mmCIF file of C-alpha atoms in Angstrom:
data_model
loop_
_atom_site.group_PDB
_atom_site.id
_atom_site.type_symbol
_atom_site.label_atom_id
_atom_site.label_comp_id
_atom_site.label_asym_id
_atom_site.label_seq_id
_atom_site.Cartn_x
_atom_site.Cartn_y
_atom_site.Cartn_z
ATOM 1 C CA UNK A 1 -75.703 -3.008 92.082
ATOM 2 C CA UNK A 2 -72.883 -5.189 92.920
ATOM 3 C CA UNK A 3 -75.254 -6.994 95.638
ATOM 4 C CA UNK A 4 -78.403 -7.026 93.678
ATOM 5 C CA UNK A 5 -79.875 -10.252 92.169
ATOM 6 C CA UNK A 6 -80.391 -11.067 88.373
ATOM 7 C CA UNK A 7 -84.204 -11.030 89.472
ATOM 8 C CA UNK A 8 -83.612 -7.338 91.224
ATOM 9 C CA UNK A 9 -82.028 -6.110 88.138
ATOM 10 C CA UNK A 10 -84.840 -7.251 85.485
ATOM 11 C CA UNK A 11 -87.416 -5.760 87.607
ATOM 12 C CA UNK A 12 -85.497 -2.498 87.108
ATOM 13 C CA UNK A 13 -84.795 -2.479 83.067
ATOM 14 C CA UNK A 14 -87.249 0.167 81.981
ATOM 15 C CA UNK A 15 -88.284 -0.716 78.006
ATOM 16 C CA UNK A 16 -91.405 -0.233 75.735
ATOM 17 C CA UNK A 17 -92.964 -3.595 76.896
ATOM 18 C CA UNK A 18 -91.746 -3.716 80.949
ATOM 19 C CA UNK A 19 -93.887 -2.069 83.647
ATOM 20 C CA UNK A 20 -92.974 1.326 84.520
ATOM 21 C CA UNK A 21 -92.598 3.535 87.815
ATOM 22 C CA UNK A 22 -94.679 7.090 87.494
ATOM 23 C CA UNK A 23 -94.591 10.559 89.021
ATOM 24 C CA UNK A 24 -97.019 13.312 88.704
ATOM 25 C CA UNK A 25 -98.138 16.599 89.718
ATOM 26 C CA UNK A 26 -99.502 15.827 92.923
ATOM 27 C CA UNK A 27 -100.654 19.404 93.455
ATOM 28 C CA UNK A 28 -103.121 19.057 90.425
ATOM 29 C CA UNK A 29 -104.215 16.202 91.867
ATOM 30 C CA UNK A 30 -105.633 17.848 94.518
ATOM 31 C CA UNK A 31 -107.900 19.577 92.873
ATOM 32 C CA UNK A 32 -110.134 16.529 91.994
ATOM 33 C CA UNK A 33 -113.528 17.090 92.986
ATOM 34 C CA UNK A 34 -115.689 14.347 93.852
ATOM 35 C CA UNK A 35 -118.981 15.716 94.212
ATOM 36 C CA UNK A 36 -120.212 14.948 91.083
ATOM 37 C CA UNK A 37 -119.800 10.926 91.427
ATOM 38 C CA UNK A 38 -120.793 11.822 95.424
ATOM 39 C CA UNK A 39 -122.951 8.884 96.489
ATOM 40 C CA UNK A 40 -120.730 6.488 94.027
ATOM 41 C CA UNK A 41 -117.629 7.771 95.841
ATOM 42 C CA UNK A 42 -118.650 7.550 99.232
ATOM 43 C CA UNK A 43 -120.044 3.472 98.316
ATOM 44 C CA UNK A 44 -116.567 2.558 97.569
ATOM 45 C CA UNK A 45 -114.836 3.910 99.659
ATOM 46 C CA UNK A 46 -116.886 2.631 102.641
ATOM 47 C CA UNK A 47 -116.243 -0.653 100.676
ATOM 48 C CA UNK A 48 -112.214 -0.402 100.850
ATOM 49 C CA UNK A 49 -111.978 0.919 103.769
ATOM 50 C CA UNK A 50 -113.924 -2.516 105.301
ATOM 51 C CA UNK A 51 -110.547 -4.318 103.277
ATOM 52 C CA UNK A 52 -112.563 -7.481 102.426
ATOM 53 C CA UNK A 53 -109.163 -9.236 101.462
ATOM 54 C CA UNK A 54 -107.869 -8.101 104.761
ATOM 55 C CA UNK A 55 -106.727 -11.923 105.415
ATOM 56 C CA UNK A 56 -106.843 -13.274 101.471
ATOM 57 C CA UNK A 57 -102.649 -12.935 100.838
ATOM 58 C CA UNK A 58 -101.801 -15.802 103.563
ATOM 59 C CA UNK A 59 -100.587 -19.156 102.746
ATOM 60 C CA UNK A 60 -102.751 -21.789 103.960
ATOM 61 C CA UNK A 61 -103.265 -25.681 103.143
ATOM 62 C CA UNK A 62 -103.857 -24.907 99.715
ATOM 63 C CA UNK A 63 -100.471 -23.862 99.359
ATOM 64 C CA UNK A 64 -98.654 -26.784 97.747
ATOM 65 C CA UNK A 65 -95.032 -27.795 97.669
ATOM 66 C CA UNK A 66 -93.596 -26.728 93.950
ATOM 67 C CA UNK A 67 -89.549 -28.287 92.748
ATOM 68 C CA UNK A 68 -89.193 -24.934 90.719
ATOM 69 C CA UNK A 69 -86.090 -26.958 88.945
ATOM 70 C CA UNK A 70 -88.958 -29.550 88.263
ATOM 71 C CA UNK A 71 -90.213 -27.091 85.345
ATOM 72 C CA UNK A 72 -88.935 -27.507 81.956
ATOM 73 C CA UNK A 73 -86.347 -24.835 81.403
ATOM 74 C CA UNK A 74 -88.478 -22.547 79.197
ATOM 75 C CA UNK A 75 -91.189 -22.724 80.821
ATOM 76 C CA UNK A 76 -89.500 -22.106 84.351
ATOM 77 C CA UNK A 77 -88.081 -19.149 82.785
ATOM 78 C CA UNK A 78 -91.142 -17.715 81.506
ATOM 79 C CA UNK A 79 -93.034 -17.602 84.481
ATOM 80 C CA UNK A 80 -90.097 -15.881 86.652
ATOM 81 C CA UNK A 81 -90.631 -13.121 84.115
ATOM 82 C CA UNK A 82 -94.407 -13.551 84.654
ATOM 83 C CA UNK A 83 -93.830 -13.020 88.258
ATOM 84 C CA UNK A 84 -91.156 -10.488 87.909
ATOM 85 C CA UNK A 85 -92.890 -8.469 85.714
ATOM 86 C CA UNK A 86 -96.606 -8.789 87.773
ATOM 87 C CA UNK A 87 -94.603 -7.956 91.135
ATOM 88 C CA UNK A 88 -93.085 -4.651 89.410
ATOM 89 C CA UNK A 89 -95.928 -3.760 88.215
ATOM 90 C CA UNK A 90 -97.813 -4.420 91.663
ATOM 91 C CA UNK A 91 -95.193 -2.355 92.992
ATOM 92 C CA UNK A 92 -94.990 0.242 90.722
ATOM 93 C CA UNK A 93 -99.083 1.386 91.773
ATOM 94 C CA UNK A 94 -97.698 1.064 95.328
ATOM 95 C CA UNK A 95 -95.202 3.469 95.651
ATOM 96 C CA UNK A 96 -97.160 6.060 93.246
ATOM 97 C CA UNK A 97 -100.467 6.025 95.476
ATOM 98 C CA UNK A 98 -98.308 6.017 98.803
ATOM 99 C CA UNK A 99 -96.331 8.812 97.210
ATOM 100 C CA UNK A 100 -99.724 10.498 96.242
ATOM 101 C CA UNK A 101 -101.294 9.989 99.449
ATOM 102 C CA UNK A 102 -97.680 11.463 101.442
ATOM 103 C CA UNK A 103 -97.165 14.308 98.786
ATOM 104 C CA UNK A 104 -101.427 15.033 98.750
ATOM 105 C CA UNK A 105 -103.734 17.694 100.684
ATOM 106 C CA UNK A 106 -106.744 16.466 99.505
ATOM 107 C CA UNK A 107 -108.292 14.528 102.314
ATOM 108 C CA UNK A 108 -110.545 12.411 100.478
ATOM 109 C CA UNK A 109 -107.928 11.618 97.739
ATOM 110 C CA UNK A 110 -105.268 10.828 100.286
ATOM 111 C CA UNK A 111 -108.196 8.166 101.662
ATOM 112 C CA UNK A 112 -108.350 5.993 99.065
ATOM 113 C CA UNK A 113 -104.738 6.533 97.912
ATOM 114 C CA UNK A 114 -103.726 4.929 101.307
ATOM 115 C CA UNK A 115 -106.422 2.115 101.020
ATOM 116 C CA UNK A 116 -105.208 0.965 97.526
ATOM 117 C CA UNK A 117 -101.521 1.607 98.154
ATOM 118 C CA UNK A 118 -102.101 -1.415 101.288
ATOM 119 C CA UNK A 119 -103.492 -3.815 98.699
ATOM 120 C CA UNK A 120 -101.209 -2.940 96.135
ATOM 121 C CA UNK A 121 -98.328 -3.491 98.454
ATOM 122 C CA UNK A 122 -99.937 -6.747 99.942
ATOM 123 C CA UNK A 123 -99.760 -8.033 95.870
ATOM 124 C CA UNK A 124 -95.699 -7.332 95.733
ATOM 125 C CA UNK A 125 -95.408 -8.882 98.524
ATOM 126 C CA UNK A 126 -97.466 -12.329 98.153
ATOM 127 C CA UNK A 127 -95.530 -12.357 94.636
ATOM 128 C CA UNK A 128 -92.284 -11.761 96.184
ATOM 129 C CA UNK A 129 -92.954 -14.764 98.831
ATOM 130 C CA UNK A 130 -93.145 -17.339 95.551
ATOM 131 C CA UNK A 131 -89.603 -15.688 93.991
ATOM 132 C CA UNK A 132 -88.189 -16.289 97.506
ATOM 133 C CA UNK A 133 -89.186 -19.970 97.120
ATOM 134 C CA UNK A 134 -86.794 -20.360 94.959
ATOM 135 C CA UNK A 135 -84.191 -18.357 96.181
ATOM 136 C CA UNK A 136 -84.563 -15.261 93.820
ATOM 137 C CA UNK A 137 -86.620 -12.582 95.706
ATOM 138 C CA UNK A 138 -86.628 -9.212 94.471
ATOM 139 C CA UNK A 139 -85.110 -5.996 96.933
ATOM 140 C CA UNK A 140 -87.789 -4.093 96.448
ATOM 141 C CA UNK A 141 -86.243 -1.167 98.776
ATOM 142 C CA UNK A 142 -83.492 -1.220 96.562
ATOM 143 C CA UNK A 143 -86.275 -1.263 93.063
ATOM 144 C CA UNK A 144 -88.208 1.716 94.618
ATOM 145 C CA UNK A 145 -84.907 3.678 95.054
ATOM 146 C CA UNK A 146 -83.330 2.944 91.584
ATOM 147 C CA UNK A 147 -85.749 2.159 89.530
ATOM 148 C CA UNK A 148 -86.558 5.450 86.459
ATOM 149 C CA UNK A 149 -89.553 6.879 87.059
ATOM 150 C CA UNK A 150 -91.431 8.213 84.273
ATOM 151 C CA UNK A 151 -93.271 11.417 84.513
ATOM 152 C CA UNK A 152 -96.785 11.467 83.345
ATOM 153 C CA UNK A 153 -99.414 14.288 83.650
ATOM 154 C CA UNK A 154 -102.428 13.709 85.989
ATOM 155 C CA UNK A 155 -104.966 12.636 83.090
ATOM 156 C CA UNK A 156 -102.591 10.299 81.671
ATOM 157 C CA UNK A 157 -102.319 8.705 84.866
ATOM 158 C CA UNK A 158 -105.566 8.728 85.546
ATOM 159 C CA UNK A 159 -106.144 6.545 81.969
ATOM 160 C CA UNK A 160 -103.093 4.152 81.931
ATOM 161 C CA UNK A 161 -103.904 3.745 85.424
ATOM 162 C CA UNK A 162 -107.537 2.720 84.953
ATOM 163 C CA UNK A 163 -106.567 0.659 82.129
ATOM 164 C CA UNK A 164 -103.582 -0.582 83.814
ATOM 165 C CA UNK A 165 -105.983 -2.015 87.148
ATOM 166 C CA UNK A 166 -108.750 -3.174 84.878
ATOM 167 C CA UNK A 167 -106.876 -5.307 82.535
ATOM 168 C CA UNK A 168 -104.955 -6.687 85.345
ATOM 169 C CA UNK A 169 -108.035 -7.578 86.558
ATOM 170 C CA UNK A 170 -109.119 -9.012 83.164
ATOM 171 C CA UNK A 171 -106.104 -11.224 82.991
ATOM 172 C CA UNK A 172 -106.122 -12.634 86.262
ATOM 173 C CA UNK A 173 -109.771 -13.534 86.617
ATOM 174 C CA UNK A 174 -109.472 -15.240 82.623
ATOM 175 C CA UNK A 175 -106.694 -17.328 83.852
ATOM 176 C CA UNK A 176 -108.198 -18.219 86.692
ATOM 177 C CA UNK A 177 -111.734 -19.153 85.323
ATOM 178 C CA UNK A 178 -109.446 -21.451 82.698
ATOM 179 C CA UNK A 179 -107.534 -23.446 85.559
ATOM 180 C CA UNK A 180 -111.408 -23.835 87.296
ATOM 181 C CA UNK A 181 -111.816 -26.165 84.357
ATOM 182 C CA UNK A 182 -108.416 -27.246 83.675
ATOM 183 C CA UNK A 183 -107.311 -27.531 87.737
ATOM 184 C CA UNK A 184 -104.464 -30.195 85.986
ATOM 185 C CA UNK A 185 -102.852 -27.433 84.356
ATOM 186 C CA UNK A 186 -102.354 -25.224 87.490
ATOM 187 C CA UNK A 187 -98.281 -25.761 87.478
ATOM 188 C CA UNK A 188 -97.913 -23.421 90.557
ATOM 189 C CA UNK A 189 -100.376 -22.468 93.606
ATOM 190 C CA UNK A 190 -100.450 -19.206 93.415
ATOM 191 C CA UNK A 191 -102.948 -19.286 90.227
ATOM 192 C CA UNK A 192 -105.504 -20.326 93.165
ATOM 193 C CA UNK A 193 -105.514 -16.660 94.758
ATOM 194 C CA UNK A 194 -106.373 -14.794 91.492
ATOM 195 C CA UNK A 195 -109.916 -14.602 91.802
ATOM 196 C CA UNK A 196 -109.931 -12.459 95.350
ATOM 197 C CA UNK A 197 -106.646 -10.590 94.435
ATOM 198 C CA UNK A 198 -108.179 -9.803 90.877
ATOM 199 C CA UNK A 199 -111.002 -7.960 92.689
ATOM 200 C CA UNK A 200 -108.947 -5.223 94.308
ATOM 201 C CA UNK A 201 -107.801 -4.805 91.198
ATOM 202 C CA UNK A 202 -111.751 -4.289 90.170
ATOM 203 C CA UNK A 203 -111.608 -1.579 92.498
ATOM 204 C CA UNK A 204 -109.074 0.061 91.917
ATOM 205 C CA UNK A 205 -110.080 0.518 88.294
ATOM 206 C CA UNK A 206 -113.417 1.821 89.526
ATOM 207 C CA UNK A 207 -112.095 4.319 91.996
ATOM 208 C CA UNK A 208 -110.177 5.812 88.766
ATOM 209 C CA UNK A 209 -113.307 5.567 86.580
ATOM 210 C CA UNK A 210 -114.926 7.800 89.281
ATOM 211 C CA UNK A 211 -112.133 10.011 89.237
ATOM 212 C CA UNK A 212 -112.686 10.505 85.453
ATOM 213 C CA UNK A 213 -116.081 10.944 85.533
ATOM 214 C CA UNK A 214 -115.628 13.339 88.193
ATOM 215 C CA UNK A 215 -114.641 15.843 85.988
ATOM 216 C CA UNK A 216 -116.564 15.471 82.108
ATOM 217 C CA UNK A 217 -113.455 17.373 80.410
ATOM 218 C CA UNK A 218 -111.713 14.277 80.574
ATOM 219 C CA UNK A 219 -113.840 12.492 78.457
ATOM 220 C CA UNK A 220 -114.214 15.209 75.671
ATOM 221 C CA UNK A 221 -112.740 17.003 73.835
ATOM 222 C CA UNK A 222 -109.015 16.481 72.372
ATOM 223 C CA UNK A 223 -108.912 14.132 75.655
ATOM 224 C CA UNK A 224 -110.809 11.643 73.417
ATOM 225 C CA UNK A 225 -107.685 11.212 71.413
ATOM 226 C CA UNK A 226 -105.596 10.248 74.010
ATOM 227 C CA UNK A 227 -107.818 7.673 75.301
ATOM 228 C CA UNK A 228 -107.989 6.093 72.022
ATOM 229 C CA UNK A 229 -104.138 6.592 72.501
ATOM 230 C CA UNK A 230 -103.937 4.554 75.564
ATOM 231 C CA UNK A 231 -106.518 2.099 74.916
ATOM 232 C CA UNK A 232 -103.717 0.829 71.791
ATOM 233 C CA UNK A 233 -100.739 1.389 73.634
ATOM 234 C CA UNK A 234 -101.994 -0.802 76.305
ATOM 235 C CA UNK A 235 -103.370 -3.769 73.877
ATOM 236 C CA UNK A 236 -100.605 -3.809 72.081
ATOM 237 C CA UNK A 237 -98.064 -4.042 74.445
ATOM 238 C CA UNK A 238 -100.004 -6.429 75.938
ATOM 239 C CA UNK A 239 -100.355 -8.738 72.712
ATOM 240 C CA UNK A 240 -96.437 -8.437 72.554
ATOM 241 C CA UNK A 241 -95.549 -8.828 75.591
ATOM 242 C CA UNK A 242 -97.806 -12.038 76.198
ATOM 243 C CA UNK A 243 -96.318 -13.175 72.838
ATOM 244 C CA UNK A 244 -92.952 -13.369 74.430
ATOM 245 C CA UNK A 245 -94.154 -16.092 76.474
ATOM 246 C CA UNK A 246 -94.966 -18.878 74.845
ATOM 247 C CA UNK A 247 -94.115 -21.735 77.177
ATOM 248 C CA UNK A 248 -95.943 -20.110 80.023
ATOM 249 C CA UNK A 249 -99.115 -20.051 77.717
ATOM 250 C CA UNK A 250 -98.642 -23.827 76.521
ATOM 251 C CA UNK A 251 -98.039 -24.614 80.510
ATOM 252 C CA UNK A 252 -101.631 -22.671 81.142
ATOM 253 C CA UNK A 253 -102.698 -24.852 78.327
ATOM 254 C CA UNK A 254 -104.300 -21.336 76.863
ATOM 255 C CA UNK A 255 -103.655 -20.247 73.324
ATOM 256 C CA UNK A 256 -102.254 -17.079 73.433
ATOM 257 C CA UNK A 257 -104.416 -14.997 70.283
ATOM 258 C CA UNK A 258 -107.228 -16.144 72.036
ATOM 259 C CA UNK A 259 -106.504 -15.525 75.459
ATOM 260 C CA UNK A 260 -105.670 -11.800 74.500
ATOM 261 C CA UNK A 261 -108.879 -11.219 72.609
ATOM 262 C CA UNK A 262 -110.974 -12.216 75.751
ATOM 263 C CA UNK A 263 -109.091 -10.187 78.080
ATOM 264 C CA UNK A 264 -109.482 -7.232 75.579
ATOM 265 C CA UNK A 265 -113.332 -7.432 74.959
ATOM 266 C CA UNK A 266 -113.609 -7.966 78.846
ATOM 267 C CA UNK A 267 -111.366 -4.459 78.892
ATOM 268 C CA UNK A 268 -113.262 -2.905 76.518
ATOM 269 C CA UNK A 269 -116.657 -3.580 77.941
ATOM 270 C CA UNK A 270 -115.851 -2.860 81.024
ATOM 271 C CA UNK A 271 -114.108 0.667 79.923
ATOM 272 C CA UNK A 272 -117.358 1.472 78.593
ATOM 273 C CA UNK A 273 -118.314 2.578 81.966
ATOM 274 C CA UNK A 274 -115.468 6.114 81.653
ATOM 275 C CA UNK A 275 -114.621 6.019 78.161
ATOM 276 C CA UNK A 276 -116.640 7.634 74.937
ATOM 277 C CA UNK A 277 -114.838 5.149 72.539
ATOM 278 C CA UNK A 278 -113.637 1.759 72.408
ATOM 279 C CA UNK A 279 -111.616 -0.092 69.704
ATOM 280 C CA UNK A 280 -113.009 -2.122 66.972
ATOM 281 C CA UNK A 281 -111.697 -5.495 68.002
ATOM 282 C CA UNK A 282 -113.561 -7.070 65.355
ATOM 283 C CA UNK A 283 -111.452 -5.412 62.587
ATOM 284 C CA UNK A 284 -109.082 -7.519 60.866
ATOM 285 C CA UNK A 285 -106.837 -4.245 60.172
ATOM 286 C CA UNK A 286 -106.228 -4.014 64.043
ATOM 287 C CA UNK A 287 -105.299 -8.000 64.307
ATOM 288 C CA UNK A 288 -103.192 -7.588 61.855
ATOM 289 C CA UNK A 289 -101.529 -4.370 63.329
ATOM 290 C CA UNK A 290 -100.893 -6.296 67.001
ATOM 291 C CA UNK A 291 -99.475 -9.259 64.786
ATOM 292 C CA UNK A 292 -97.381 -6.970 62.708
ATOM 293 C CA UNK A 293 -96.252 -5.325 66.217
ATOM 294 C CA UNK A 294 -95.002 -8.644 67.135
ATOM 295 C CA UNK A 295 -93.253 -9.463 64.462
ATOM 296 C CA UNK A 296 -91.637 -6.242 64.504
ATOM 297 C CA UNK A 297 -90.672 -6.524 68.397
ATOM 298 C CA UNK A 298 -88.723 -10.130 67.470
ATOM 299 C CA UNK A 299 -86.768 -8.081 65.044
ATOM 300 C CA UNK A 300 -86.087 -5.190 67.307
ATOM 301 C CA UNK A 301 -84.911 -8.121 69.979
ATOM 302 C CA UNK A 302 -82.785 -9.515 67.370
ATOM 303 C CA UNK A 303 -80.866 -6.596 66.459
ATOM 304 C CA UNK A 304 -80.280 -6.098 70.397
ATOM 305 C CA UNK A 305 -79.149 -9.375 70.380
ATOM 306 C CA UNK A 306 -76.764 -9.005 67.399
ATOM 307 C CA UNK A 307 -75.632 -5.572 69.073
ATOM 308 C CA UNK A 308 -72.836 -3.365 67.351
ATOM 309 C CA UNK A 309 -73.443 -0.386 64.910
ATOM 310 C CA UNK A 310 -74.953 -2.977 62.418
ATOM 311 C CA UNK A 311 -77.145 -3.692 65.483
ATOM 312 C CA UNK A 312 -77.713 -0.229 66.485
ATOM 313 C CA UNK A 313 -78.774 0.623 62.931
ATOM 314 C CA UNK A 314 -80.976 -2.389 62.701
ATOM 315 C CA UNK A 315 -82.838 -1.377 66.228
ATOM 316 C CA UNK A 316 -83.442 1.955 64.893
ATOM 317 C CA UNK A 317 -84.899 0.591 61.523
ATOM 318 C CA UNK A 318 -87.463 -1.463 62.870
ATOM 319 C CA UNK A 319 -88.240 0.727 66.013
ATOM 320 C CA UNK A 320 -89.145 3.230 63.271
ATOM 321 C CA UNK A 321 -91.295 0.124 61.872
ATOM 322 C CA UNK A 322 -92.937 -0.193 65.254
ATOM 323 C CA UNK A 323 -93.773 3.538 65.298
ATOM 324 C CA UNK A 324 -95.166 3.558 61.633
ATOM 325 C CA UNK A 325 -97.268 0.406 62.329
ATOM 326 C CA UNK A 326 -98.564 2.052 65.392
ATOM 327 C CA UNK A 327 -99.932 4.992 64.059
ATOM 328 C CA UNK A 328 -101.437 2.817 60.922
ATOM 329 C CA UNK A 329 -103.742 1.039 63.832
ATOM 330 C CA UNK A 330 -104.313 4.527 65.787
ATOM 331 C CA UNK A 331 -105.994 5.557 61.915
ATOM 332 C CA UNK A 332 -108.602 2.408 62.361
ATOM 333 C CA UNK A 333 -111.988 3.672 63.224
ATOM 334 C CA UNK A 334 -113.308 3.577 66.846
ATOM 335 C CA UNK A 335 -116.733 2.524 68.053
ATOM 336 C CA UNK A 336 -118.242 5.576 70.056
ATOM 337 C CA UNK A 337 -119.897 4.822 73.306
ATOM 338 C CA UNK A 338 -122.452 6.436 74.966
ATOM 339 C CA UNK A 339 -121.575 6.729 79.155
ATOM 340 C CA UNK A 340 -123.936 5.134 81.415
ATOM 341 C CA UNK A 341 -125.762 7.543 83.930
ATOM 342 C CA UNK A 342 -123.780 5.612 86.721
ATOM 343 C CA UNK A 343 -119.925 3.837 86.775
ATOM 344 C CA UNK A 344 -120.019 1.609 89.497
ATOM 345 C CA UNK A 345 -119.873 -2.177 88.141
ATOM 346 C CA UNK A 346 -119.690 -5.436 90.447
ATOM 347 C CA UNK A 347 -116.547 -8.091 89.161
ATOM 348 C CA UNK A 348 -118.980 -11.005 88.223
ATOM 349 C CA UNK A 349 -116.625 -12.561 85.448
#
């Protein structure tokens, strides 16, 4: 640790809100059969395996000189742990699909974990370029190696994993639809590459959403509980998260409730294409329970802050908030969805 960079060792805290390194049972993953999403399958794969962003990730003219010191403070510092946190994630689906595709037997599986562990890896690394800009690149030999990885059973990495790749996807393409219009408030040129990079993030998403379609015991069953499971944990630690970051919101010149709420409809109707149930966004309990979640989180930071066993105690009050509040909004009513015949959708936001 002694030679690792400040930017290094925030891509490695593991907490609540930062993204997370997974391992799974890569022998039950084998036993995914395809058949039943067949001609869907064999569509997109033929698609990845073309790469259509093959030459997308390469700086060109449109890559403009940036004076990172230029920034105002809080904003500067707000979008390093925009970039940070976007690269780890990134990074975090590379090393699980390379893993799954080195640890797999299943031919087909191993396929398209290779062909989305190259894009994913292509991501960290374009992100990684803009740190090094500014002198604070992250080791990402040394993240893979000592980063905590969390173990998670297939199904629940099929469904954070879905969720994870389509609300990136969400995200990216709403910020980069905004700075279409608003081109003045595009404070760094990487915003300009969102729209191509979002779309193997499209992909991604939709090779998953095969995956759980493949098998219809994954949406049934006790299994709908856990959706509705990650569906909140996902949202909300979005809403917090993003809520952490209010400079880098003001500098988007995007207001941050609002921003949120598109990216979670977008989610949500997209999700509608794998998943039997979606949330009621339009319930003022749930706004109320991702506000409450952030006020809770500023308390929880707080008491970190304040540290000691007054501290400690503190934490441990209002983490026990955070767990109370969450399963008040996991007891608002879902709106049940009926599956399409098909899954595959085309990224036309």
């Amino acid at each position: 640790m002694a030679g690792v960079n400040d930017t290094t060792r925030s891509a490695l805290v593991s907490t609540m809100l930062t993204p997370r390194f997974y391992t799974t049972d890569f022998d039950e993953m084998d036993k995914i059969n395809v058949e039943p999403v067949r001609a869907e399958w064999d569509a997109l794969i033929a698609q990845m395996k073309s790469d259509p962003n093959r030459g997308h990730f390469k700086r060109n003219e449109q890559w403009d000189d940036i004076d990172i010191d230029a920034l105002p403070d809080d904003l500067r510092e707000e979008f390093i742990d925009f970039l940070v946190s976007s690269l780890t994630s990134e990074f975090s689906g590379c090393v699980l699909y390379k893993e799954m595709k080195r640890r797999g037997k299943n031919q087909e599986i191993c396929e398209l974990f290779g062909y989305m562990s190259r894009d994913e890896s292509r991501h960290a690394g374009f992100i990684n370029d803009a740190l090094k800009d500014f002198g604070i690149g992250v080791n990402m030999g040394f993240l893979a190696k000592a980063k905590k990885y969390t173990f998670f059973k297939p199904k629940f990495i099929y469904y954070a994993t879905y969720l994870s790749e389509k609300i990136g996807y969400a995200r990216y393409i709403t910020i980069f639809r905004h700075l279409e219009k608003h081109p003045d408030k595009r404070f760094h040129p990487i915003f300009k590459w969102f729209r191509e990079w979002c779309n193997d993030e499209f992909s991604h998403g939709e090779a998953f959403s095969l995956i759980i379609r493949s098998d219809k015991r994954l949406m049934e069953g006790i299994n709908k509980y856990w959706i509705k499971f990650f569906l909140l944990a996902v949202f909300a630690t979005m809403y917090v998260r993003d809520h952490m970051r209010p400079a880098f919101h003001k500098g988007l010149g995007v207001d941050i409730d609002d921003y949120d709420m598109k990216v979670f409809r977008l989610t949500s109707e997209i999700s509608r294409q794998c998943f039997p149930l979606v949330l009621d966004l339009d319930n003022p309990a749930l706004h109320e329970g991702f506000r409450r979640m952030e006020r809770i989180n500023r308390k929880v930071m707080a008491a970190n802050e304040k540290g000691g066993l007054s501290g400690k105690i503190a934490k441990g009050f209002w983490s026990a908030a955070a767990a109370v509040n969450f399963v008040r909004m996991y007891a608002i009513p879902t709106k049940s969805n009926t599956i399409p015949a098909t899954s595959r959708l085309q990224p036309v936001w």
